[in-house]
Coordinates of C-alpha atoms in Angstrom, one line a residue:
C1 CA -138.3 -56.9 -1.4
T2 CA -137.3 -55.8 2.1
G3 CA -136.3 -52.3 1.0
R4 CA -133.1 -52.4 3.1
A5 CA -132.3 -48.9 4.3
D6 CA -128.9 -47.4 5.0
A7 CA -128.3 -48.2 8.7
S8 CA -126.2 -45.0 9.1
T9 CA -129.2 -42.8 8.5
T10 CA -132.2 -44.8 9.9
P11 CA -132.6 -47.7 12.3
A12 CA -135.0 -49.7 10.2
S13 CA -135.7 -50.9 6.7
Y14 CA -138.8 -49.4 5.0
L15 CA -141.2 -50.8 2.5
W16 CA -143.9 -48.4 1.4
L17 CA -146.8 -49.9 -0.5
V18 CA -149.1 -47.5 -2.5
I19 CA -151.6 -49.9 -4.0
G20 CA -155.1 -49.5 -5.3
R21 CA -158.1 -50.7 -3.4
R22 CA -158.9 -54.4 -3.5
G23 CA -155.3 -55.0 -4.7
G24 CA -154.4 -57.4 -2.0
K25 CA -152.3 -54.9 -0.1
S26 CA -153.3 -55.8 3.4
F27 CA -152.8 -59.5 2.7
A28 CA -149.3 -58.8 1.3
M29 CA -148.4 -56.8 4.4
A30 CA -149.6 -59.6 6.7
L31 CA -147.7 -62.1 4.6
I32 CA -144.4 -60.2 4.9
A33 CA -145.0 -59.7 8.6
V34 CA -145.6 -63.4 9.2
F35 CA -142.6 -64.4 7.2
L36 CA -140.3 -62.1 9.3
A37 CA -141.9 -63.4 12.5
V38 CA -141.4 -67.1 11.6
F39 CA -138.2 -67.2 9.5
K40 CA -136.0 -64.7 11.2
D41 CA -134.4 -65.3 14.5
W42 CA -134.8 -62.3 16.8
R43 CA -133.6 -64.0 20.0
K44 CA -130.1 -62.5 19.9
Y45 CA -131.7 -59.1 20.6
L46 CA -133.9 -60.2 23.5
S47 CA -133.3 -60.1 27.2
P48 CA -134.4 -63.2 29.3
G49 CA -138.2 -63.3 29.3
E50 CA -138.6 -60.6 26.6
R51 CA -140.5 -61.2 23.4
A52 CA -140.0 -59.6 20.0
I53 CA -143.2 -57.9 18.8
V54 CA -144.3 -58.0 15.2
L55 CA -146.8 -55.1 15.4
L56 CA -149.6 -54.6 12.9
V57 CA -151.2 -51.2 13.3
A58 CA -154.7 -50.8 11.7
A59 CA -156.7 -47.8 10.9
D60 CA -159.7 -49.1 12.9
R61 CA -161.0 -52.1 14.8
E62 CA -162.6 -53.7 11.7
Q63 CA -159.3 -53.5 9.8
A64 CA -157.5 -54.9 12.8
K65 CA -159.7 -57.9 12.7
I66 CA -159.0 -58.4 9.0
L67 CA -155.3 -58.3 9.6
H68 CA -155.5 -60.7 12.5
R69 CA -157.5 -63.2 10.3
Y70 CA -155.0 -62.9 7.5
C71 CA -152.2 -63.8 9.9
Q72 CA -154.1 -66.8 11.3
G73 CA -154.9 -68.0 7.7
I74 CA -151.2 -67.7 6.6
L75 CA -150.2 -69.7 9.7
S76 CA -152.9 -72.4 9.2
P77 CA -150.8 -75.0 7.2
P78 CA -149.6 -77.7 9.6
I79 CA -145.9 -77.0 9.2
L80 CA -146.5 -73.4 10.4
Q81 CA -149.4 -74.1 12.8
S82 CA -147.0 -76.2 14.9
L83 CA -145.1 -72.9 15.7
V84 CA -148.2 -71.3 17.2
L85 CA -148.3 -71.4 21.0
N86 CA -151.4 -69.3 21.8
V87 CA -153.9 -67.1 20.0
T88 CA -156.0 -64.3 21.5
A89 CA -158.2 -61.6 20.0
S90 CA -155.2 -59.4 19.4
E91 CA -152.1 -61.6 19.6
I92 CA -150.6 -64.7 18.1
E93 CA -147.8 -66.0 20.2
L94 CA -145.1 -68.0 18.3
Q95 CA -142.2 -70.1 19.2
G96 CA -138.8 -68.4 19.0
G97 CA -139.8 -65.5 21.4
V98 CA -142.0 -63.7 18.8
T99 CA -145.5 -62.4 19.2
I100 CA -147.7 -61.0 16.4
E101 CA -149.8 -58.3 17.9
V102 CA -152.6 -56.3 16.1
V103 CA -153.6 -52.9 17.5
T104 CA -155.5 -49.8 16.2
R105 CA -153.5 -46.6 15.3
S106 CA -152.3 -44.8 18.4
Y107 CA -148.8 -43.8 19.4
R108 CA -149.8 -45.0 23.0
S109 CA -150.3 -48.6 21.7
V110 CA -146.8 -48.8 20.5
R111 CA -144.9 -47.6 23.5
G112 CA -143.4 -50.1 26.0
R113 CA -142.9 -52.8 23.4
S114 CA -139.8 -54.3 21.8
V115 CA -141.0 -54.0 18.1
C116 CA -138.9 -55.8 15.5
V117 CA -141.4 -55.4 12.6
A118 CA -144.1 -52.8 12.3
V119 CA -146.9 -53.0 9.7
L120 CA -148.8 -49.7 9.3
D121 CA -152.0 -50.4 7.3
E122 CA -154.1 -47.8 5.4
L123 CA -152.1 -45.0 7.1
A124 CA -153.2 -42.5 4.4
F125 CA -156.6 -42.7 6.1
W126 CA -155.6 -42.5 9.7
R127 CA -157.7 -40.0 11.5
D128 CA -157.8 -39.1 15.2
D129 CA -159.8 -36.3 16.8
D130 CA -157.2 -36.1 19.6
S131 CA -154.2 -35.9 17.4
A132 CA -153.4 -33.7 14.4
N133 CA -150.8 -36.0 12.9
P134 CA -151.5 -39.6 14.1
D135 CA -149.5 -41.2 11.2
S136 CA -146.2 -39.4 12.0
E137 CA -146.7 -39.8 15.8
V138 CA -147.1 -43.5 15.5
L139 CA -144.2 -43.8 13.2
N140 CA -142.0 -41.8 15.6
A141 CA -143.1 -44.1 18.5
V142 CA -142.4 -47.2 16.3
R143 CA -138.9 -46.0 15.5
A144 CA -138.1 -45.6 19.2
S145 CA -139.5 -49.1 20.0
M146 CA -137.2 -50.6 17.4
A147 CA -134.0 -49.1 18.7
T148 CA -132.6 -52.4 20.1
F149 CA -133.1 -54.3 16.8
G150 CA -130.9 -51.9 14.8
S151 CA -130.9 -52.2 11.0
D152 CA -132.6 -55.7 11.2
A153 CA -135.9 -54.0 12.2
M154 CA -138.4 -53.3 9.4
V155 CA -141.3 -51.0 8.8
I156 CA -143.9 -52.0 6.2
A157 CA -146.3 -49.1 5.5
G158 CA -149.0 -49.3 3.0
S159 CA -152.3 -47.8 1.9
S160 CA -154.5 -46.8 -0.9
P161 CA -153.4 -43.2 -1.6
Y162 CA -155.5 -40.2 -0.7
A163 CA -154.5 -36.5 -0.4
R164 CA -151.0 -35.3 -1.0
R165 CA -150.0 -35.0 2.7
G166 CA -148.9 -37.2 5.5
V167 CA -146.0 -39.6 5.9
L168 CA -147.1 -41.9 3.0
W169 CA -147.1 -39.0 0.5
D170 CA -143.8 -37.7 2.0
A171 CA -142.2 -41.1 1.4
F172 CA -143.6 -41.4 -2.1
R173 CA -142.4 -37.9 -3.0
R174 CA -139.0 -38.5 -1.6
W175 CA -138.2 -42.1 -2.6
H176 CA -140.4 -43.3 -5.4
A177 CA -138.5 -43.9 -8.7
K178 CA -135.3 -42.6 -7.3
D179 CA -132.1 -44.6 -8.1
D180 CA -130.4 -43.7 -4.8
A181 CA -133.5 -44.3 -2.6
R182 CA -132.9 -45.7 0.8
N183 CA -136.6 -46.7 1.1
L184 CA -138.4 -49.0 -1.3
V185 CA -141.7 -47.5 -2.5
W186 CA -144.0 -49.9 -4.5
Q187 CA -146.8 -48.3 -6.4
A188 CA -149.4 -50.5 -8.3
A189 CA -152.9 -50.2 -9.6
T190 CA -155.6 -52.5 -8.4
R191 CA -155.7 -54.8 -11.5
T192 CA -151.9 -55.0 -11.5
M193 CA -152.0 -56.6 -8.1
N194 CA -155.3 -58.4 -8.4
P195 CA -156.4 -59.1 -12.0
T196 CA -159.6 -60.8 -10.8
V197 CA -161.2 -57.3 -10.3
P198 CA -163.3 -56.9 -13.5
Q199 CA -162.0 -54.1 -15.9
D200 CA -165.6 -53.1 -16.6
F201 CA -166.1 -52.3 -12.9
I202 CA -163.0 -50.1 -12.9
D203 CA -164.2 -48.4 -16.1
A204 CA -167.6 -47.7 -14.5
E205 CA -165.9 -46.2 -11.4
F206 CA -163.8 -43.9 -13.6
E207 CA -166.9 -42.7 -15.4
R208 CA -168.7 -42.0 -12.2
D209 CA -165.9 -40.1 -10.4
P210 CA -162.5 -39.9 -12.2
A211 CA -160.6 -38.2 -9.4
S212 CA -161.8 -40.7 -6.8
A213 CA -161.3 -43.8 -9.0
A214 CA -157.7 -42.6 -9.9
A215 CA -156.9 -42.8 -6.2
E216 CA -158.9 -45.9 -5.3
Y217 CA -158.0 -48.1 -8.3
D218 CA -155.1 -46.5 -10.1
A219 CA -153.1 -45.8 -7.0
Q220 CA -152.6 -42.1 -7.8
F221 CA -152.5 -39.5 -5.0
R222 CA -155.4 -37.0 -5.4
S223 CA -154.8 -33.5 -6.6
D224 CA -158.3 -32.3 -6.0
I225 CA -158.0 -32.5 -2.2
A226 CA -155.9 -30.1 -0.2
A227 CA -155.4 -29.3 3.5
F228 CA -157.6 -26.5 4.6
V229 CA -155.2 -24.8 7.0
D230 CA -151.6 -25.5 8.0
L231 CA -150.9 -26.8 11.5
A232 CA -148.4 -24.1 12.1
V233 CA -151.1 -21.5 11.6
L234 CA -153.3 -23.1 14.2
E235 CA -150.5 -23.4 16.7
A236 CA -149.7 -19.7 16.2
C237 CA -153.3 -18.8 17.0
T238 CA -153.5 -21.0 20.1
A239 CA -153.0 -19.7 23.6
D240 CA -150.8 -22.5 25.2
G241 CA -152.2 -23.9 28.4
L242 CA -155.4 -21.8 28.2
F243 CA -158.5 -24.1 28.2
E244 CA -161.3 -21.7 29.0
I245 CA -161.9 -18.0 29.8
A246 CA -164.3 -17.2 32.6
P247 CA -167.1 -14.7 31.8
M248 CA -165.9 -11.1 32.0
F249 CA -167.9 -8.0 33.0
G250 CA -168.6 -5.7 30.1
A251 CA -167.7 -8.2 27.4
S252 CA -170.2 -8.9 24.6
Y253 CA -170.4 -12.6 23.7
V254 CA -171.6 -14.5 20.7
A255 CA -172.2 -18.2 20.4
F256 CA -172.7 -20.9 17.8
V257 CA -174.1 -24.4 18.4
D258 CA -173.8 -27.6 16.2
P259 CA -176.9 -29.6 17.3
S260 CA -177.2 -33.4 17.2
G261 CA -179.9 -36.0 17.7
G262 CA -177.7 -37.8 20.2
S263 CA -177.2 -41.1 18.5
S264 CA -174.0 -40.6 16.5
D265 CA -172.6 -37.1 16.2
A266 CA -171.5 -34.9 19.1
M267 CA -173.4 -31.8 20.1
T268 CA -171.1 -28.8 20.5
L269 CA -171.2 -25.2 21.6
A270 CA -168.6 -22.4 21.2
I271 CA -168.7 -18.9 22.8
A272 CA -166.4 -16.0 21.7
H273 CA -166.1 -12.3 22.0
N274 CA -164.4 -9.5 20.0
D275 CA -161.4 -7.9 21.8
D276 CA -160.2 -4.9 19.8
G277 CA -160.6 -6.6 16.5
V278 CA -159.4 -10.1 17.7
A279 CA -162.0 -12.9 17.9
V280 CA -161.2 -14.6 21.3
L281 CA -162.6 -18.1 21.9
D282 CA -163.8 -18.2 25.5
C283 CA -165.6 -21.5 25.9
V284 CA -166.1 -24.8 24.1
R285 CA -168.5 -27.6 25.1
E286 CA -168.8 -31.0 23.5
V287 CA -171.1 -33.8 24.5
R288 CA -170.4 -37.0 22.6
A289 CA -173.1 -39.5 21.6
P290 CA -175.0 -41.2 22.9
F291 CA -176.9 -38.6 25.0
Q292 CA -180.3 -37.1 25.6
P293 CA -180.6 -34.0 23.4
E294 CA -182.9 -32.1 25.8
A295 CA -180.5 -32.6 28.7
V296 CA -177.7 -31.2 26.6
V297 CA -179.8 -28.2 25.5
D298 CA -180.5 -27.6 29.2
E299 CA -176.7 -27.8 30.0
F300 CA -175.8 -25.6 27.2
S301 CA -178.4 -23.0 28.1
K302 CA -177.0 -22.7 31.6
T303 CA -173.5 -22.1 30.1
L304 CA -174.9 -19.5 27.7
K305 CA -176.7 -17.6 30.4
S306 CA -173.5 -17.5 32.5
Y307 CA -171.9 -15.6 29.7
G308 CA -175.0 -13.4 29.2
V309 CA -175.8 -14.8 25.8
A310 CA -179.6 -14.6 25.1
R311 CA -179.4 -15.5 21.4
L312 CA -177.1 -17.9 19.5
T313 CA -176.6 -19.1 15.9
G314 CA -176.6 -22.7 14.8
D315 CA -176.9 -24.8 11.7
R316 CA -180.2 -25.8 10.2
Y317 CA -180.2 -29.2 11.8
A318 CA -183.5 -31.0 12.5
G319 CA -185.8 -28.2 11.4
E320 CA -187.5 -26.3 14.3
W321 CA -186.4 -28.7 17.0
P322 CA -183.3 -26.7 18.3
S323 CA -185.2 -23.4 18.1
E324 CA -188.1 -24.8 20.1
Q325 CA -185.8 -26.3 22.8
F326 CA -183.7 -23.3 23.3
H327 CA -186.7 -21.0 23.3
K328 CA -188.2 -23.0 26.2
R329 CA -185.1 -22.0 28.2
G330 CA -185.3 -18.3 27.3
I331 CA -182.7 -18.3 24.5
T332 CA -183.3 -17.3 20.9
Y333 CA -181.9 -19.7 18.2
I334 CA -181.1 -18.2 14.9
P335 CA -180.5 -20.6 12.0
S336 CA -177.3 -19.8 10.2
E337 CA -177.6 -18.1 6.8
K338 CA -174.3 -19.7 5.7
V339 CA -173.7 -23.4 5.1
K340 CA -170.8 -25.0 6.9
S341 CA -168.4 -24.8 4.0
D342 CA -168.9 -21.0 3.7
I343 CA -168.3 -20.6 7.4
Y344 CA -165.0 -22.4 7.1
R345 CA -164.1 -20.3 4.1
D346 CA -164.8 -17.1 6.1
M347 CA -162.7 -18.4 9.0
L348 CA -159.6 -19.0 7.0
P349 CA -158.4 -15.4 6.6
I350 CA -159.1 -14.9 10.4
L351 CA -156.7 -17.8 11.1
N352 CA -154.1 -16.8 8.6
S353 CA -154.0 -13.2 9.8
R354 CA -154.0 -14.3 13.5
Q355 CA -157.1 -12.3 14.0
C356 CA -158.3 -14.9 16.5
Q357 CA -157.2 -16.6 19.7
L358 CA -157.9 -20.3 20.1
L359 CA -158.1 -22.3 23.3
D360 CA -155.6 -25.1 23.9
I361 CA -158.0 -28.0 23.1
P362 CA -156.3 -30.8 21.1
R363 CA -159.6 -32.1 19.7
L364 CA -160.3 -28.6 18.3
I365 CA -156.8 -28.3 16.7
S366 CA -157.0 -31.8 15.3
Q367 CA -160.5 -31.3 13.7
L368 CA -159.5 -27.9 12.2
H369 CA -156.3 -29.4 10.8
G370 CA -158.2 -32.4 9.4
L371 CA -160.5 -30.2 7.3
E372 CA -160.1 -30.6 3.5
R373 CA -160.7 -28.3 0.6
R374 CA -162.2 -30.3 -2.2
T375 CA -162.6 -29.1 -5.8
A376 CA -165.6 -30.5 -7.6
R377 CA -165.9 -31.2 -11.3
G378 CA -167.5 -27.9 -11.9
G379 CA -164.6 -26.1 -10.2
K380 CA -166.5 -25.1 -7.0
D381 CA -164.6 -25.7 -3.8
S382 CA -166.1 -27.2 -0.7
I383 CA -164.6 -27.6 2.8
D384 CA -165.5 -30.5 5.1
H385 CA -163.9 -33.2 7.2
G386 CA -162.1 -36.1 5.6
P387 CA -163.2 -39.8 5.6
G388 CA -163.7 -41.2 9.1
Q389 CA -163.3 -37.8 10.7
H390 CA -165.5 -35.4 12.7
D391 CA -165.8 -31.7 12.7
D392 CA -168.5 -31.0 15.3
V393 CA -166.2 -28.9 17.5
A394 CA -164.5 -27.2 14.6
N395 CA -167.9 -26.2 13.1
S396 CA -169.2 -24.5 16.3
V397 CA -165.9 -22.7 16.9
A398 CA -165.7 -21.5 13.3
G399 CA -169.2 -20.1 13.5
A400 CA -168.5 -18.4 16.8
L401 CA -165.2 -16.8 15.6
V402 CA -166.8 -15.6 12.3
N403 CA -169.7 -14.1 14.2
A404 CA -167.4 -12.4 16.7
V405 CA -165.4 -10.7 13.9
A406 CA -168.6 -9.7 12.2
A407 CA -170.0 -8.2 15.5
T408 CA -167.9 -5.0 15.1
S409 CA -167.7 -4.9 11.3

């Protein structure tokens, strides 16, 4: 099942695997990758000294280690082990001018290589604070790296499904169960692929959370999760090339802070002002963990004073600690009356109506675009970041923008 594509429309064959969790998807992807590395001769496409790369792209470092171990295990029989020339933490060099290389998801890790086979693992869960669409960016970079291999090149992309967005969903919607499909899309539940998973465990998961279990174990894309805001909306609100606005005489500024204890999450600050009904974002500060919280409060306080801000709003993190620390530096800290989800909900019409101006900060745009609207069983919506993502910058910016609009209302 190579999913041979029409070479006149695309340079590579595509196999899309939509398989439930614990269904053996990652092993199957590694198995196909090793097969194509060992049993297909790529040397006719290579220049002297060049090696063909079978590239396995994982969602994170731990998944990369798993894929690497799978490849080593598949190559462990003596008849295949004799083909292995060298093994490092990220590469397996084989005879025949082929190297199996495992990397984490980033379009930068793909460039500069001659990729004959690309394996994209768990791409429905790819998240990157510095990129709004890491899955499509990596796929575009992969396609460019495969140009010299023509229609013999192959992309194997697979994941447990998640929200109805991204390149996996697009491929499923376009090609699954279509007689004239030029891509092969394989959808299978966990027990279809791996009957050793007990049925009573699956039943218990469905009883606990039907929507989550349908995605995790039945390989169905979730209908209860939707993107919070379209990327085009964010781009329309962003001032290209403007990263910060210096304090202006006569402007009245508001600020919002998202505190952190310094061990895991970032601590962020956003400052904004109202310009004739438009909430203008002036300044964003982010200090990533690990850090000394008091030192960050001191740094933020200096920034706030440079904008003439004597009071700011923040979430109700760590009880009285933020209030005490900012008070020591002459700044009043007001705990927000709204929870994060409500702040995001209030920000959405501000974005959609272009009633705000954002700074050109990729991390901010990525975090806002990564927010998800989730519908609970009772019908109530909540808005938060997705799995493996962060929203520290987005949270402080949303609070500042909402407060800036409210300042004149």
